[in-house]
XYZ file of C-alpha atoms in Angstrom:
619
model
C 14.974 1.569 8.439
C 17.640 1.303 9.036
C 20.283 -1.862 10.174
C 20.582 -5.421 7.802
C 22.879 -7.252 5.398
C 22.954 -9.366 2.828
C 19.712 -9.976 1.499
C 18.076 -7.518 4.054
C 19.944 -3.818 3.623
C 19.015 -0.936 5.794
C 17.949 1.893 4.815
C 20.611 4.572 6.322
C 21.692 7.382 4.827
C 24.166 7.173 2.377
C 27.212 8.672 2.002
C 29.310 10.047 -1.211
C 31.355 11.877 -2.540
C 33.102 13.357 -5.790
C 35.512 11.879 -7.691
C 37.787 13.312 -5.883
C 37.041 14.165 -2.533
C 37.177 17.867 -2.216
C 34.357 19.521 -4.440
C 33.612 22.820 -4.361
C 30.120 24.169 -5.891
C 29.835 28.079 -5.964
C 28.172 30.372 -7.484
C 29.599 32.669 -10.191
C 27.803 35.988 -9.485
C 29.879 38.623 -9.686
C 31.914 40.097 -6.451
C 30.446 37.036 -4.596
C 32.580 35.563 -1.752
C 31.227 31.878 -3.037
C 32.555 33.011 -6.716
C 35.999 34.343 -4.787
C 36.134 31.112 -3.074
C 35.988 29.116 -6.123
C 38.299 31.544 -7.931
C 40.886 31.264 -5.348
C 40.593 27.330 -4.954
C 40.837 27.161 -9.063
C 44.057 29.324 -9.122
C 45.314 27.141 -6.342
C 44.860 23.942 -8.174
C 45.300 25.189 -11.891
C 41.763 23.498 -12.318
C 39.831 24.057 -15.142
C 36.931 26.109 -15.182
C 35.609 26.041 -18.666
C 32.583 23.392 -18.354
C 30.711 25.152 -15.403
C 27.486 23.443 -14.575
C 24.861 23.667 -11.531
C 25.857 20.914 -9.014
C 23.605 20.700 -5.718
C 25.780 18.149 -3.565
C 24.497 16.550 -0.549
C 26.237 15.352 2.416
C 25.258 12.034 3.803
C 27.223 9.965 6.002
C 25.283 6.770 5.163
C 26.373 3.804 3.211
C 24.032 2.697 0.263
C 23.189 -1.093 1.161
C 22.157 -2.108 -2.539
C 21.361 0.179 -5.819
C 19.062 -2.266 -6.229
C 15.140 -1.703 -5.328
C 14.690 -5.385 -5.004
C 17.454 -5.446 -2.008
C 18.093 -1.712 -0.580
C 16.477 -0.970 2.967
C 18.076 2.114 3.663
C 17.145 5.155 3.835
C 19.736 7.031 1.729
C 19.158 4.033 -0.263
C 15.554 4.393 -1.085
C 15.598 7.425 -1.187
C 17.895 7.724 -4.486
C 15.193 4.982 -5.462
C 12.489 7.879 -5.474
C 14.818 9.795 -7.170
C 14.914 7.077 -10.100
C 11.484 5.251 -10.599
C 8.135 5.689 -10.135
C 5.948 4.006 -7.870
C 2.340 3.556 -8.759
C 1.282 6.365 -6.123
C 3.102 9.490 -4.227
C 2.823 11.603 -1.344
C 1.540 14.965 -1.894
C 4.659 17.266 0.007
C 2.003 19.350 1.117
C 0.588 16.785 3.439
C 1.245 13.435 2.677
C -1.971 12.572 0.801
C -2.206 9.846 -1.903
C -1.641 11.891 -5.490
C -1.222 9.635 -8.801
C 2.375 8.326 -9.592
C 3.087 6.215 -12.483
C -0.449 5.499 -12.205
C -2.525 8.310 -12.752
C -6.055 6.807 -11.364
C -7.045 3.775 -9.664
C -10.486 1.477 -8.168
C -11.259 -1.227 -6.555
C -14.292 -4.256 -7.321
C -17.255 -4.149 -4.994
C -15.594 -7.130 -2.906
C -11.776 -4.968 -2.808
C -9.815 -8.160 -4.011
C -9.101 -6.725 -7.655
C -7.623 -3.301 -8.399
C -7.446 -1.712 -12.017
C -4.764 1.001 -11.957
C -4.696 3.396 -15.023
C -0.683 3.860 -16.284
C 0.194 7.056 -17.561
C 0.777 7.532 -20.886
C 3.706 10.225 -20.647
C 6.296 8.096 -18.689
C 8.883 6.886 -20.336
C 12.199 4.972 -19.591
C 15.374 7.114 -19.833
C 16.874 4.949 -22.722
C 13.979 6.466 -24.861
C 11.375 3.041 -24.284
C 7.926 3.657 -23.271
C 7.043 2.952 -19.135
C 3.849 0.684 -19.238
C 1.549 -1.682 -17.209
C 3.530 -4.621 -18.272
C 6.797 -3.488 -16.415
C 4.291 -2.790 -13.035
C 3.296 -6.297 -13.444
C 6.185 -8.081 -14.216
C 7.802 -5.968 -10.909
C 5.507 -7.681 -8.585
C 5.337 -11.010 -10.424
C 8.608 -11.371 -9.956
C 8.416 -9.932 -6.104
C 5.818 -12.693 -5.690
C 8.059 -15.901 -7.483
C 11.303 -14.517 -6.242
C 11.863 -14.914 -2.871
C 15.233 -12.677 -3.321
C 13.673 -10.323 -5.586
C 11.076 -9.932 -2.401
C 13.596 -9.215 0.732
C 12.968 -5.480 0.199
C 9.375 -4.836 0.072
C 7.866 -8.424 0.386
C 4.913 -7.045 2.501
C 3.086 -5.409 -0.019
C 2.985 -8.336 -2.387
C 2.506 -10.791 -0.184
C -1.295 -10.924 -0.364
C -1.373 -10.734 -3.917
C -2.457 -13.641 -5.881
C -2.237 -12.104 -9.669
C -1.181 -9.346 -10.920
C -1.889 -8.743 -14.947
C -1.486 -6.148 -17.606
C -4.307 -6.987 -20.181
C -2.863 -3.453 -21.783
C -0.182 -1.064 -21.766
C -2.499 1.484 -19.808
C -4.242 -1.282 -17.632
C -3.066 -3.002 -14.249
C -4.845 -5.607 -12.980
C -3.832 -6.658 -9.274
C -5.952 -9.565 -7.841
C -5.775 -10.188 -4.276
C -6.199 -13.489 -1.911
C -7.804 -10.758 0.720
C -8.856 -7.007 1.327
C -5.305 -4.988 1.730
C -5.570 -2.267 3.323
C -2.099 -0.352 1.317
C -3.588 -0.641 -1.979
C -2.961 3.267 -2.567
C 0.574 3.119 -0.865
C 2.378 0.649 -2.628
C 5.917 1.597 -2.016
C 7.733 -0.196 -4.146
C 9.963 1.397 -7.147
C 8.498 0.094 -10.523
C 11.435 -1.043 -12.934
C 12.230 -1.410 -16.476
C 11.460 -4.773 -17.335
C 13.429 -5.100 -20.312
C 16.156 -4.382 -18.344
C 15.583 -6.784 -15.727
C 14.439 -9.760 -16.635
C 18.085 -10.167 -17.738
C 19.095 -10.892 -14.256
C 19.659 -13.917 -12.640
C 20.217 -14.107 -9.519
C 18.006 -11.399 -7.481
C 20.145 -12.128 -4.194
C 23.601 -10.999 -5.496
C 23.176 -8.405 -8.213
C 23.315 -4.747 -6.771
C 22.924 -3.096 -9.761
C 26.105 -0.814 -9.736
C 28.303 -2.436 -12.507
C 26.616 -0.292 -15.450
C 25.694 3.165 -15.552
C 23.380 5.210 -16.312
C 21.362 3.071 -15.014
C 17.715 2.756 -16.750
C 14.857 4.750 -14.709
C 11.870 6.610 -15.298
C 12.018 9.117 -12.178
C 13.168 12.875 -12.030
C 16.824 11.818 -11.683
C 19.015 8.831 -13.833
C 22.080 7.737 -11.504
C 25.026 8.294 -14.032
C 27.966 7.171 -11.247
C 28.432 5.540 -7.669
C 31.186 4.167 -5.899
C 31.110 2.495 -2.438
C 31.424 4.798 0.310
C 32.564 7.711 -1.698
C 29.548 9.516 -4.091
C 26.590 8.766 -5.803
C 26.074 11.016 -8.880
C 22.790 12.003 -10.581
C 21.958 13.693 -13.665
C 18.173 15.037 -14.243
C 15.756 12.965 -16.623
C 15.154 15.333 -19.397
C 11.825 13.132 -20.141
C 10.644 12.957 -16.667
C 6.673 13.410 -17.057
C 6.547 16.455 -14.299
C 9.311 18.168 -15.546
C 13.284 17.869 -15.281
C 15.058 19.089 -12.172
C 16.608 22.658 -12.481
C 20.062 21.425 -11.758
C 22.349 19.932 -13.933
C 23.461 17.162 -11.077
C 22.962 16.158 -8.012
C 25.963 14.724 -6.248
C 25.435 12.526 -2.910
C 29.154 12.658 -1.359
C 29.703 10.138 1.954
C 30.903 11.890 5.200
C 31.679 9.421 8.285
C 32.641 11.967 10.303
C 29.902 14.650 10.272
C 31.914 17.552 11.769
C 33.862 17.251 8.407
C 30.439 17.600 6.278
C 29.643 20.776 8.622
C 33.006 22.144 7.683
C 32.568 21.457 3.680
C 28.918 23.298 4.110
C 30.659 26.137 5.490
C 33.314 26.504 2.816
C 31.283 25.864 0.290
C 32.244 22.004 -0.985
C 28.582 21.181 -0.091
C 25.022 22.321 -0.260
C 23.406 20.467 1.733
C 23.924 18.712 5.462
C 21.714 16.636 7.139
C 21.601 14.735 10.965
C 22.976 17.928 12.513
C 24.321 17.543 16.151
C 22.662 20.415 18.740
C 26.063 22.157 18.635
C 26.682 21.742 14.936
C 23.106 23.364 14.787
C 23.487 26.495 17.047
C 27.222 27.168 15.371
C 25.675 27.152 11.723
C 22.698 29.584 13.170
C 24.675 32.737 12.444
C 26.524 31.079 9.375
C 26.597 33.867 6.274
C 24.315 32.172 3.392
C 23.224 29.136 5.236
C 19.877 28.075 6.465
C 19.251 25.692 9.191
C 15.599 23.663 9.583
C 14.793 22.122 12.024
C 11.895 20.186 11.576
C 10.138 17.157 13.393
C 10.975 13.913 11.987
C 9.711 10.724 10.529
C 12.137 8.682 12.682
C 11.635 6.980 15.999
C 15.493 6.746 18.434
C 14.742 3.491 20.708
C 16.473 0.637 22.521
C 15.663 -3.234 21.465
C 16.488 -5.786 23.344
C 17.273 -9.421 21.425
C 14.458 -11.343 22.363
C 16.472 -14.565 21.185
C 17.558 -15.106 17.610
C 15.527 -17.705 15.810
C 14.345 -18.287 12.576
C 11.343 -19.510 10.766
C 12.670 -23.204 10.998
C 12.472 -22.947 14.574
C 15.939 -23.146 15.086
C 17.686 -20.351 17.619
C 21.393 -18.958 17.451
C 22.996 -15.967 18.590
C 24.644 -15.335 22.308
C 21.976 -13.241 23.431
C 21.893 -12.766 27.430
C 19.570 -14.703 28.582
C 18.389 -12.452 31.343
C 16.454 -10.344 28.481
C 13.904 -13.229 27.667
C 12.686 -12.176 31.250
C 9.988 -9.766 30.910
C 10.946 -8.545 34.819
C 14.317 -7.478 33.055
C 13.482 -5.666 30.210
C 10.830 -3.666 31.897
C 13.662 -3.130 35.127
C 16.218 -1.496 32.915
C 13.693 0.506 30.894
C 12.491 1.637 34.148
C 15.569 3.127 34.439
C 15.897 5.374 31.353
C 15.416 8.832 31.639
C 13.341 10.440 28.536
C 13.586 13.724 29.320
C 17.073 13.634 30.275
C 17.974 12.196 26.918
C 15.410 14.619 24.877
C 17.199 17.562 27.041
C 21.266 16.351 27.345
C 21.568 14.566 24.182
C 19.124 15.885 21.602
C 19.194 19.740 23.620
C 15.639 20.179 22.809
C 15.593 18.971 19.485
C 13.806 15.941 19.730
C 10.422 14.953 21.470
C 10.200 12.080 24.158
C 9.576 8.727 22.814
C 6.371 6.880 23.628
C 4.718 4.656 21.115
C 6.055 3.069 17.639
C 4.917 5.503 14.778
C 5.768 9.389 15.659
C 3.317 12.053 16.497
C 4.194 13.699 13.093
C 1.603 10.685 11.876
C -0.945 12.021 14.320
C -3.691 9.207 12.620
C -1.329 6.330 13.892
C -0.193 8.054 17.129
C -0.539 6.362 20.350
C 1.067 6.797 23.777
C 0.775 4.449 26.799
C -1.146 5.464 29.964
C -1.954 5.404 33.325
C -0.345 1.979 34.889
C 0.587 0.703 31.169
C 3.444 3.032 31.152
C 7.221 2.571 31.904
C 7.966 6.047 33.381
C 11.080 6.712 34.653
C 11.599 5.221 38.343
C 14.788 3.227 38.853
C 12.831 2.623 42.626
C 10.891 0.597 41.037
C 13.385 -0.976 38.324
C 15.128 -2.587 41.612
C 12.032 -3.789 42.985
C 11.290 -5.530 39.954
C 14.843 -7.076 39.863
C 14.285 -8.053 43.038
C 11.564 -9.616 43.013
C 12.378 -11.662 40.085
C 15.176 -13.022 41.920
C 18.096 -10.336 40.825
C 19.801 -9.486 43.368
C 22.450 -8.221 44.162
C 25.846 -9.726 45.895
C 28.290 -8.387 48.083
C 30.143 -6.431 45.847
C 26.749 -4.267 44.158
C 26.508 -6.692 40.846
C 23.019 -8.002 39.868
C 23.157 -11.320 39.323
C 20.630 -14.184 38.519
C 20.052 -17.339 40.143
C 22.328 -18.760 38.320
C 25.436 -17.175 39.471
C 25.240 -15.000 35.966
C 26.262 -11.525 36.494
C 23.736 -8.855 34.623
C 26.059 -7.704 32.581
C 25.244 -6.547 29.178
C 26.576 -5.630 25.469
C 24.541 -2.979 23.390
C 25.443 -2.233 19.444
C 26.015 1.026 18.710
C 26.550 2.891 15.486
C 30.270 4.487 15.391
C 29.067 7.494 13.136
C 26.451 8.571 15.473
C 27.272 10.906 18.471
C 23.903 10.111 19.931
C 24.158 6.643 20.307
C 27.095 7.183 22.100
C 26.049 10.043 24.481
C 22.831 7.634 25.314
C 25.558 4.830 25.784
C 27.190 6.617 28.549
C 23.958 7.638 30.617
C 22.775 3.653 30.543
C 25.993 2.851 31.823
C 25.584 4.899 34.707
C 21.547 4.814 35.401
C 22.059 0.868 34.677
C 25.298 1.039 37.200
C 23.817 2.347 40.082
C 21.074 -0.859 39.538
C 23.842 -3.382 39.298
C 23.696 -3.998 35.864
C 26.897 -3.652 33.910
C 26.911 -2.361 30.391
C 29.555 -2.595 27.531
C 28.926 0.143 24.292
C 29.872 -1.591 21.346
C 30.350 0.858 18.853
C 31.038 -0.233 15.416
C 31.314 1.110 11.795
C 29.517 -2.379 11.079
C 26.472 -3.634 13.309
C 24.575 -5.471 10.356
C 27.100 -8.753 10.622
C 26.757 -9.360 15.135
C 22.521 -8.099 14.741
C 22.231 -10.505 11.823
C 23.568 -13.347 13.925
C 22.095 -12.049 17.082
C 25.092 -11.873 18.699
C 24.443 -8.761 20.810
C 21.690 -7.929 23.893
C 20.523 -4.455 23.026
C 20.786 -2.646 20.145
C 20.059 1.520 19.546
C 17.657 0.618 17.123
C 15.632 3.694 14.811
C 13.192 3.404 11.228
C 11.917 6.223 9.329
C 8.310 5.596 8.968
C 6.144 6.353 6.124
C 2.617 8.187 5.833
C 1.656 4.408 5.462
C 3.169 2.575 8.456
C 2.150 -1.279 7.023
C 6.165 -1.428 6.570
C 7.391 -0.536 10.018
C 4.453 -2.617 11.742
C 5.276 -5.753 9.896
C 9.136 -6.137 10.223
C 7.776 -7.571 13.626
C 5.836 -10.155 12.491
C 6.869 -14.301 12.640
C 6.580 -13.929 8.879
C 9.598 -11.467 8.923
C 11.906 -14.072 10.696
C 14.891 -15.783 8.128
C 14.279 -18.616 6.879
C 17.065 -20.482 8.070
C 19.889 -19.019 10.346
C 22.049 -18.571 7.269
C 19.490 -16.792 5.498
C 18.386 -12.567 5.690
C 14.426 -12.156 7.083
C 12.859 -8.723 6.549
C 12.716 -8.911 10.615
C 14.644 -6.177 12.200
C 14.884 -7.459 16.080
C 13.946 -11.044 15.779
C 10.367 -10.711 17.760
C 7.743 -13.380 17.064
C 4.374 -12.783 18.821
C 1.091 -14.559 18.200
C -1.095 -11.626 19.338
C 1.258 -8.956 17.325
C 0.447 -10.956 14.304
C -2.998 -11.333 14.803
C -3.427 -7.434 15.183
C -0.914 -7.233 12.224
C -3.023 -9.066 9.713
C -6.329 -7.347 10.884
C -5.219 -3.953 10.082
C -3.620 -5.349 7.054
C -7.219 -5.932 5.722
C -9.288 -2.904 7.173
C -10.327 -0.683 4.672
C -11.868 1.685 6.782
C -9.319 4.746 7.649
C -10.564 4.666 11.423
C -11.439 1.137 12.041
C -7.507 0.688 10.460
C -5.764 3.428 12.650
C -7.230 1.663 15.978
C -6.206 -1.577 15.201
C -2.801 0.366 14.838
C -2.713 1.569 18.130
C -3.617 -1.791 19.307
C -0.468 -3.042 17.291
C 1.882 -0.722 18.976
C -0.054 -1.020 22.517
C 0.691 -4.840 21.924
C 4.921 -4.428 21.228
C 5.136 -2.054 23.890
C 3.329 -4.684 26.557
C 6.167 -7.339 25.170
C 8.484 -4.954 26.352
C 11.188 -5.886 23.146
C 11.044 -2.080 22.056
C 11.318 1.174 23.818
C 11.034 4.047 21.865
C 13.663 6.992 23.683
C 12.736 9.787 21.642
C 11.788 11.069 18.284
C 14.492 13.212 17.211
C 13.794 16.047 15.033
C 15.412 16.943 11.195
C 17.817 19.493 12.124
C 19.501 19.587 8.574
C 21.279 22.794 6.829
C 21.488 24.416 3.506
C 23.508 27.152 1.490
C 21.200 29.889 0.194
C 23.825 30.979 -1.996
C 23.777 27.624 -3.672
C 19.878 26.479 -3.460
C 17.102 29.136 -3.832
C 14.371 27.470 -3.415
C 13.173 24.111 -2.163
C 10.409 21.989 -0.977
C 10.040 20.874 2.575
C 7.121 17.963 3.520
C 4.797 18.704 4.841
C 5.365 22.228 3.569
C 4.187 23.952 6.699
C 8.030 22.957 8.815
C 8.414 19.764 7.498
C 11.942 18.031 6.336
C 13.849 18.365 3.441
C 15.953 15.595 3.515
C 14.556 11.559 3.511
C 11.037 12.710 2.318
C 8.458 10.534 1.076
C 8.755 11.524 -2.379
C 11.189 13.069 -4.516
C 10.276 16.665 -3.685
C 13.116 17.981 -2.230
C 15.773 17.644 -5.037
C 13.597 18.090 -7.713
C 12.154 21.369 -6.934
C 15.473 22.538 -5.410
C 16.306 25.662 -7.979
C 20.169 26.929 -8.132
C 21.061 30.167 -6.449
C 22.754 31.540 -9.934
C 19.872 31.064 -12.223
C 17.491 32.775 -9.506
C 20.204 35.458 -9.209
C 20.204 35.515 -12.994
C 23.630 36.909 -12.727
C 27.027 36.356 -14.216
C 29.811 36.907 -16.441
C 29.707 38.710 -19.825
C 26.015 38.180 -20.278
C 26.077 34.621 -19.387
C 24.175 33.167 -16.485
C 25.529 32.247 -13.948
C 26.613 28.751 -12.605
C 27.926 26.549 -9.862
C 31.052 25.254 -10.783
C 33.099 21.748 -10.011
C 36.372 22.736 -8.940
C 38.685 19.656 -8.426
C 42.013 20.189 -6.579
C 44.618 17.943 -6.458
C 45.246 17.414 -3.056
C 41.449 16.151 -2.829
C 43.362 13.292 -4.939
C 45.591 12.809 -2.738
C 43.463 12.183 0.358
C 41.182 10.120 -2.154
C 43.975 7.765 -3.419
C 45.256 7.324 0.489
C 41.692 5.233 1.342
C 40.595 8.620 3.135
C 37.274 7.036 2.920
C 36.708 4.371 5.079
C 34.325 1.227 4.057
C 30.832 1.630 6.402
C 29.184 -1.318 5.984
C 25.346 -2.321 7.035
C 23.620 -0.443 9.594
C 26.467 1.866 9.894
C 24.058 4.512 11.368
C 20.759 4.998 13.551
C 19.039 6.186 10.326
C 17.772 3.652 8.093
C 14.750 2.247 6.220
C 11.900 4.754 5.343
């Protein structure tokens, strides 16, 4: 995403929260039940109400991996690092096109091995220093020298044989072959006088020193683990500084508690709403529910036997699942529409290839006799005939003497993982085939040692799917088994890389997007990923707090994970629209701190989540 450790993060969302644990951001317009909520709370707690400012805070409930672009997968992760640099390129919110970034034009040579980007002139670093070509190159240099400083976003620079900066308005990026993601290079462009003062790419995080150096819409002024990430707009930002004075990320693990803080007022903004949480906010006074479909994929993946690029194998996967009879048997006997309509109520669209149909260029869907419908008939012929069967007292078991009995990781903080759980118990069950739901706060450690069998697995994929498509490859796998690949399930497959590196190199938009669908025709035949659903963005918002703000695409798309910093830049507050206030003043949102938020603070109320502590992850 979404889902790794160490070296390899996930990109989930994160989860924060104020220093002190109950925050309450309302709006001071006169006779206005946020401004008697706040009123009431700040006579309760004595607090002190005399430095008022606009504070949009956003409820996540996933952990940040790393702070630093070099390491963080996650989603909540990368998406604070859109917040907080520039890449060379962004998505246009209105419908996902390729619009200038830190670079404000760009061509290719005749033979598409050397790129000359043109650096803007107007971006600068937010401790005053001019942004320039040199800190683009030296970010991929070191990418391409650094194996650590690579573990994030190693794909893109792979293929890249120079990269040069003959001026401060001039990058030169010289290839070894055609690359096809030339124009979507999502990687977050750093300072380099700030980091070529680190040593060791593997262990620094980047969350010992704030603010921390950036040349995006946002600076990140505070973080700590598992509680809040705080943000404070870039008054030199090149398109303009954010309308509110901060933007506070504040961690939730359990997300009927983030539903409740939207509803009094401690939050503005809620995403990864349940169905129920959905329908009760519906008829909520000054909040707004969208529901939008998502960039995310919900699937099952099997561990097709931990190894690493040394050849060596560990982990205590069953080995049942390196039987292609056995993977396609059980997903034979999981129900689509059952899940799409039980678990996700509607809310969600029924899974069938890798990228989602919201990236209707990439989109592909099995057919005829290629695909695994729903027929557990035929999952116990397979089993059967594979040798399977079952003994006297209805277990599956293999020829061995091996019962079919299986463990699959699931994320604690996620109510659909473990509603999914439950029906694979029984549709597995009635085939024989026992099941155990592992739910844990922390998957990263048992999937990074493969000690597990299936896995609810989930990405959020980008206009741009190069990412998604190559944390598959062989070239993904760890080095070692002590060491942290960029692979998220441990496949290897010849004919997966072969189709990988072809569309790698195809600059042709059509030519490319077939050669996708090849790709993802290809890892469904292997039969290592099955892709459940595609579950919408059913987030929610306080209109009394936020105005305005930008969904992509902007015809009913998301708000929250976007590819871009859209969102939370355009968001205006509710006051300032309003234009209300007290004696002439305008009015604000205001922090009001209580002290029994201290209280629940200083008693550890916030749990430590650590890697792939939910299904939503890497972007």
């Amino acid at each position: 995403m979404v889902i790794m450790a160490p070296h390899r993060s996930l990109r989930l969302l994160l989860a924060t929260g104020t220093v002190a644990a109950s925050l309450l951001t309302t709006a001071l317009a006169a006779g206005s039940p946020a401004r008697a909520v706040a009123a009431g709370a700040a006579g309760a707690a004595g607090a002190d109400e005399s430095d008022g400012k606009t504070v949009l805070t956003v409820a996540v409930s996933q952990s940040v991996d790393s702070l630093s672009p070099f390491l963080a997968q996650r989603l909540v992760s990368t998406s604070l690092h859109r917040l907080t640099y520039e890449y060379l390129t962004n998505y246009d919110a209105k419908d996902a096109r390729t619009i200038p970034g830190l670079a404000t034009a760009w061509k290719p040579s005749p033979d598409k091995l050397t790129w000359t980007y043109t650096i803007r002139d107007d971006s600068t670093w937010s401790d005053g220093k001019p942004a320039t070509a040199e800190d683009a190159a030296w970010t991929f240099t070191k990418m391409m020298t650094d194996e650590n400083a690579a573990t994030a976003n190693g794909s893109f620079t792979a293929n890249f044989e120079k990269v040069t900066a003959p001026d401060a308005r001039t990058l030169v990026i010289r290839l070894k072959k055609p690359q096809a993601t030339m124009t979507a290079l999502d990687v977050p462009i750093v300072p380099k006088h700030v980091w070529e003062k680190v040593g060791d790419f593997s262990k620094f995080n980047n969350d010992k020193q704030f603010p921390i150096v950036g040349n995006g819409p946002f600076v990140i002024t505070d973080y700590k683990v598992d509680q809040y990430v705080r943000l404070e707009p870039n008054k030199t930002f090149w398109r303009g500084a954010p309308a509110f004075d901060e933007l506070v990320l504040r961690y939730y693990k359990d997300g009927d508690a983030a539903v409740a803080a939207l509803r009094k007022g401690e939050v503005s903004f809620v995403p990864n709403l349940t169905p129920a949480q959905a329908a009760s906010l519906k008829s909520a006074e000054n909040i707004k529910v969208n529901d939008a479909p998502g960039r995310r994929f919900f699937a099952l993946a099997t561990n097709p036997g931990a190894r690493s690029k040394d050849g060596k194998k560990f982990g205590s996967g069953h080995p049942a699942l390196l039987d292609p009879a056995v993977r396609r048997a059980l997903f034979h006997a999981v129900d689509r529409k059952t899940i799409v309509d039980k678990v996700f109520q509607g809310h969600a669209v029924e899974g069938e290839g890798y990228i989602p149909p919201r990236f209707g260029t990439y989109f592909w869907k099995p057919e005829g006799a290629q695909k695994i419908d729903y027929s557990p008939a035929r999952a116990g012929q397979l089993l059967d005939k594979a040798g399977y069967r079952k003994n006297g007292s209805g277990k599956r078991v293999g020829k061995d003497g091996r019962p079919l009995d299986f463990r699959i990781l699931c994320h604690a903080t996620d109510p659909n993982d473990k509603a999914v759980g439950k029906y694979l118990q029984e549709w597995w069950g009635e085939l024989g085939i026992g099941l155990k739901v592992d739910c844990l706060d922390n998957v990263s450690d048992p999937w990074l040692k493969g000690d597990y069998d299936l896995a609810f697995d989930g990405w959020s994929v980008n206009p741009d799917p190069d990412f998604v498509l190559s944390i598959h490859t062989c070239g993904a796998l760890p080095a070692t088994p002590k060491d942290t690949g960029a692979t998220d399930n441990f496949i290897c497959d010849k004919r997966y890389d072969e189709l990988y590196a072809a569309q790698a190199v195809e600059y042709d938009p059509a030519a490319r997007a077939g050669l996708v669908k090849r790709l993802q025709s290809r890892l469904y035949d292997t039969g290592y990923m099955n892709v459940m659903a595609y579950p919408n963005a059913v987030e929610a918002y306080r209109t009394d707090h936020i105005a305005s703000i930008t969904t992509m695409p902007a015809a009913g798309g998301n708000i929250y994970g976007q590819d871009g910093y859209w969102s939370w830049w355009s968001a205006k507050p509710a006051a300032e629209a309003d234009g209300g206030g007290d004696s002439g003043s305008p009015a604000r949102l205001w922090l009001v701190l209580g002290p029994a938020a201290l209280v629940l603070l200083a008693a550890g109320v916030f749990a430590a989540v650590r890697r792939r502590s939910t299904a939503d992850d890497r972007e």
